[in-house]
Amino acid sequence: MRNSILFFAILGFALCAQNPLFLNETYTSGLVNIQKSSDIFYWLFESRSNPSTDPLVIWLTGGPGCSSELALFTENGPFTVNDNLTLDSNPNAWNNNANLVFVDQPVGTGFSNAGKGELVKNEEEVGEDFYQFLLGFLEQNPQYIGRPLFVTGESYAGHYIPAIGAELVKQSNPKINLQGLAIGNGWVDPEVQQPSYGQYAYENKLISAFQYFTVVKPALAVCSQLIGIDAPLFLSNPFCNLGYQTIVGYGQTPKFNVYDIRKPCIGSLCYNMTNVDNFLARNDVKAALGVSGRTWQECSNTVYAALSHDEIVNLAQKVAYVLESGVKVLVYSGDQDFQCNYLGGIAWTNAMEWTQQEAFQNAEFQSYNVNGQSAGEIKGAGNFQFLRVYQAGHMVPMDQPIVALHMLNSFISS
């Protein structure tokens, strides 16, 4: 009975709709079955420009276990939520020139369901599940078969995106036209990125020189070395935690907003997401999305726990594999973020071994201009680029929406 209900629901999801509730943006939402009893939720917004020809851009929020609707309503989606739970249009939404899909993955994230024993435990499973999701998505939305595809996201998506990109390259399915990956403030190579916590904190005066040289730097050096030899977590975690917590403090709330050092930390995610929580709890909203009876949550602790051993895995070689296939990759990083800071981003992109590693290392940063103003600095080699975005935190589209949209449009049209 459940399967037949889902079948008829999916038929409805595949039909694009407009709803005053969602400011008459043309959208589709749906569920794609994964494994035995799990599914993945998506919310697609058609391009505001040329939906029949514009590329398909997928967005993945990190966590692990955090819903992509967080970005939809606070970063690059077509609207934001007001205090009275109405919506305002976002003029810098990423569906201005692209068909934009927000995906709640892995299973168990956001509106997605995880069957018993079906939570993913590593990035190979993330990639395999996402490939199955994409096949189901294209079945429900066949107009996107063969359309240029770009997979984007931030934070722990620095693990997801390389794994997904590598799986799509490996599968080489003619229905899937992967053209590029874009990773924002991503957690990709922990061995290389861990020491950057100390360097960034010291350079930005978040800790004293005494704290840096006597505690933080040596602790994170040992942390990095242990990660590099695949030491068990019970050995590496004490050193990693000592270095990190000396910087941010030992309380439940960090001493500063780890996602934007210019701001205070408010709430569990350091940002007040109450309006998003309340909007997605409304029965009329859930009915319009086809997820009545489900409960949305910002981030899932069970998904996070299932991936507990995945955090220290290096995904840089997956990025290299994708690059060698000819797919282009953009790594961008807001420079006010501590959590996945740009110094670590520069470090892991320089350390990644691939055929143009030396050319990338030797490339000089150039000014990245938007509307005649320097908005950052960029360097690259071949089909690989690193962009530092000035005056942006962990969520670049939130802090620099015009720059972020310019960045996306340049990436998908070049």
XYZ file of C-alpha atoms in Angstrom, residues 72-377:
306
model
C 17.423 27.526 0.202
C 15.986 30.024 2.673
C 19.133 31.764 3.951
C 21.619 31.683 1.082
C 20.971 31.057 -2.598
C 17.351 29.951 -2.906
C 14.596 32.005 -4.525
C 13.244 33.385 -1.264
C 13.796 34.203 2.400
C 11.400 33.754 5.350
C 9.981 36.754 7.217
C 9.114 36.796 10.919
C 5.416 36.425 10.046
C 6.303 33.296 8.003
C 5.616 34.877 4.634
C 8.314 34.853 1.959
C 10.326 37.556 0.223
C 11.876 37.049 -3.205
C 15.667 36.780 -3.414
C 16.929 38.768 -6.431
C 20.290 36.961 -6.274
C 18.929 33.412 -6.245
C 20.961 30.814 -8.086
C 17.984 29.911 -10.273
C 18.279 33.236 -12.104
C 20.107 31.428 -14.912
C 19.925 27.783 -13.871
C 17.436 25.098 -12.915
C 18.296 24.742 -9.237
C 17.753 21.616 -7.119
C 18.130 21.466 -3.338
C 18.665 17.866 -2.209
C 18.284 16.465 1.309
C 20.979 13.803 1.411
C 22.287 11.440 2.747
C 19.137 9.495 3.591
C 17.687 10.650 6.916
C 18.522 14.311 6.274
C 15.831 17.015 6.266
C 12.626 15.635 4.736
C 14.373 12.457 3.524
C 13.673 9.131 5.189
C 16.206 6.532 6.309
C 15.065 2.926 6.634
C 16.346 0.768 9.463
C 20.013 -0.027 8.967
C 20.208 2.078 5.785
C 22.121 5.149 6.999
C 25.312 5.707 5.007
C 28.615 5.181 6.831
C 31.169 6.311 4.244
C 31.538 8.373 1.085
C 31.395 5.369 -1.226
C 27.833 4.815 -0.014
C 27.112 8.543 -0.377
C 28.216 8.410 -4.005
C 26.286 5.230 -4.782
C 23.082 6.518 -3.185
C 23.362 9.835 -4.991
C 23.823 8.120 -8.331
C 20.619 6.165 -7.678
C 18.915 9.398 -6.651
C 19.983 11.113 -9.847
C 18.649 8.261 -11.985
C 15.311 8.503 -10.180
C 15.282 12.287 -10.453
C 15.809 12.048 -14.233
C 13.014 9.487 -14.502
C 10.690 11.941 -12.799
C 12.076 14.941 -14.701
C 13.198 13.581 -18.091
C 13.580 17.085 -19.545
C 16.956 17.237 -17.756
C 18.416 14.085 -19.306
C 21.695 15.097 -20.937
C 21.435 18.681 -19.671
C 24.742 20.188 -18.470
C 24.979 19.301 -14.765
C 26.863 21.118 -12.012
C 27.041 19.786 -8.438
C 27.608 22.487 -5.821
C 27.563 22.783 -2.052
C 29.465 23.817 1.040
C 31.107 22.640 4.257
C 30.859 18.842 4.654
C 29.799 18.775 1.021
C 33.567 18.979 0.592
C 33.328 15.257 1.319
C 30.051 14.618 -0.514
C 30.840 16.391 -3.775
C 34.165 14.696 -4.581
C 32.631 11.294 -3.828
C 29.550 12.031 -5.933
C 31.599 13.525 -8.751
C 33.899 10.491 -8.837
C 30.926 8.119 -8.883
C 29.298 9.980 -11.776
C 32.560 9.979 -13.743
C 33.000 6.259 -13.061
C 29.444 5.418 -14.141
C 29.805 7.415 -17.382
C 26.048 7.353 -17.924
C 25.100 9.214 -21.143
C 21.973 10.540 -19.420
C 24.162 12.443 -16.933
C 26.182 15.280 -18.462
C 28.470 16.275 -15.580
C 30.273 19.504 -16.414
C 31.534 20.844 -13.104
C 31.814 20.684 -9.318
C 31.886 23.729 -7.022
C 32.918 23.304 -3.378
C 32.380 26.194 -0.967
C 34.359 26.348 2.298
C 34.653 22.592 2.073
C 36.044 20.012 4.474
C 38.079 17.918 2.029
C 41.517 16.900 3.363
C 41.521 16.833 7.197
C 45.230 16.017 7.515
C 46.118 19.231 5.693
C 43.269 21.394 6.962
C 43.530 20.686 10.713
C 46.716 22.776 11.261
C 45.041 25.723 9.527
C 42.789 26.159 12.564
C 45.771 27.348 14.549
C 47.274 29.446 11.789
C 43.962 31.174 11.043
C 43.165 31.791 14.717
C 46.619 33.238 15.355
C 46.615 35.485 12.284
C 43.139 36.784 13.152
C 43.985 37.351 16.847
C 41.464 34.801 18.097
C 44.185 33.382 20.362
C 47.395 34.729 21.866
C 50.872 33.914 20.611
C 51.432 31.956 23.826
C 48.349 29.785 23.218
C 49.305 29.224 19.599
C 52.922 28.216 20.076
C 52.575 26.265 23.339
C 49.261 24.433 22.854
C 47.409 24.885 19.578
C 50.165 24.474 16.991
C 51.794 21.387 18.571
C 48.442 19.728 19.331
C 47.177 20.180 15.776
C 50.499 19.012 14.361
C 50.123 15.714 16.230
C 46.452 15.570 15.216
C 47.463 15.943 11.567
C 50.204 13.316 11.821
C 47.860 10.786 13.401
C 45.226 11.387 10.715
C 47.945 10.909 8.108
C 48.759 7.415 9.374
C 45.067 6.452 9.736
C 45.313 6.223 13.516
C 42.075 5.300 15.291
C 39.882 8.169 16.414
C 40.517 7.527 20.114
C 44.155 8.467 19.494
C 43.720 11.426 17.136
C 40.609 13.044 18.621
C 42.194 14.189 21.936
C 44.873 16.164 20.084
C 42.470 17.514 17.451
C 39.977 18.543 20.135
C 42.660 20.135 22.324
C 43.836 22.366 19.504
C 40.341 23.256 18.317
C 38.769 23.846 21.728
C 41.640 25.967 22.966
C 40.603 28.337 20.192
C 36.784 28.213 20.406
C 36.379 27.400 24.106
C 35.007 24.407 25.957
C 31.428 25.585 26.451
C 28.436 24.433 24.438
C 28.425 27.769 22.589
C 31.720 28.815 20.939
C 33.431 32.025 22.039
C 32.768 33.435 18.566
C 30.749 32.491 15.505
C 32.953 29.790 13.981
C 31.259 30.357 10.599
C 31.881 34.109 10.573
C 34.394 35.502 13.047
C 32.841 38.976 12.757
C 29.567 37.834 14.344
C 28.343 36.385 17.647
C 27.193 32.776 17.804
C 23.418 32.429 18.222
C 21.836 28.993 18.595
C 23.150 25.525 17.778
C 24.174 26.498 14.240
C 25.397 29.985 15.310
C 22.495 31.485 13.308
C 18.841 31.903 14.241
C 16.911 29.515 11.978
C 13.597 29.776 13.858
C 11.694 31.244 10.898
C 12.847 28.417 8.617
C 11.932 25.832 11.270
C 8.459 27.267 11.698
C 7.790 27.725 7.986
C 8.692 24.119 7.154
C 6.561 22.886 10.064
C 3.410 24.379 8.524
C 0.957 21.756 7.299
C 0.088 23.735 4.158
C 3.776 23.970 3.234
C 4.339 20.253 3.753
C 1.213 19.434 1.763
C 2.408 21.599 -1.125
C 5.753 19.784 -1.042
C 4.193 16.324 -0.836
C 5.727 15.487 2.549
C 2.680 15.606 4.823
C 3.262 13.618 7.985
C 7.020 14.118 7.905
C 8.997 16.275 10.321
C 11.781 18.485 9.014
C 14.870 19.100 11.098
C 17.809 21.406 10.501
C 20.438 18.725 11.121
C 20.184 15.033 11.975
C 22.331 13.721 14.808
C 21.758 10.135 13.652
C 23.100 10.879 10.158
C 26.046 12.685 11.743
C 26.805 9.780 14.065
C 26.628 7.218 11.267
C 29.381 9.139 9.444
C 31.532 9.631 12.557
C 34.497 7.732 11.097
C 34.216 9.531 7.756
C 35.304 12.968 8.949
C 39.058 12.254 8.837
C 39.015 10.635 5.376
C 40.876 12.542 2.635
C 38.687 13.188 -0.426
C 41.280 15.212 -2.383
C 42.183 12.288 -4.628
C 38.534 12.020 -5.676
C 38.753 15.665 -6.743
C 41.920 14.851 -8.694
C 40.189 11.895 -10.372
C 37.351 14.162 -11.501
C 39.791 16.786 -12.784
C 41.739 14.209 -14.780
C 38.474 13.180 -16.458
C 38.125 16.697 -17.877
C 35.374 17.922 -15.536
C 36.117 21.388 -14.149
C 36.265 22.091 -10.417
C 35.925 25.389 -8.551
C 36.877 25.637 -4.877
C 35.738 28.891 -3.261
C 36.159 30.104 0.272
C 34.833 33.044 2.276
C 37.753 34.493 4.221
C 35.847 35.281 7.432
C 35.072 31.608 8.093
C 37.026 29.775 10.786
C 35.406 26.339 10.556
C 36.619 25.484 7.036
C 38.876 28.471 6.561
C 40.475 29.678 3.359
C 44.019 28.978 4.605
C 43.119 25.315 4.836
C 41.483 25.607 1.420
C 44.670 26.967 -0.117
C 46.701 24.295 1.670
C 44.720 21.276 0.492
C 44.322 22.507 -3.074
C 48.097 23.046 -3.288
C 48.793 19.646 -1.699
C 46.488 17.680 -4.029
C 48.450 15.459 -6.383
C 47.398 15.630 -10.032
C 49.016 16.224 -13.386
C 48.892 20.021 -13.073
C 49.766 20.263 -9.400
C 52.990 22.189 -9.979
C 51.299 24.626 -12.350
C 48.548 25.210 -9.805
C 51.033 25.715 -6.962
C 53.035 28.212 -9.031
C 49.999 30.131 -10.269
C 49.710 33.637 -8.821
C 46.521 35.037 -7.377
C 44.744 37.595 -9.550
C 42.090 40.072 -8.487
C 38.557 38.714 -8.858
C 36.405 41.645 -9.940
C 32.628 41.929 -9.762
C 30.904 45.039 -11.088
C 34.227 46.832 -11.298
C 35.231 46.122 -7.691
C 37.723 43.605 -6.328
C 35.635 40.979 -4.555
C 38.345 38.411 -4.000
C 41.382 36.755 -5.503
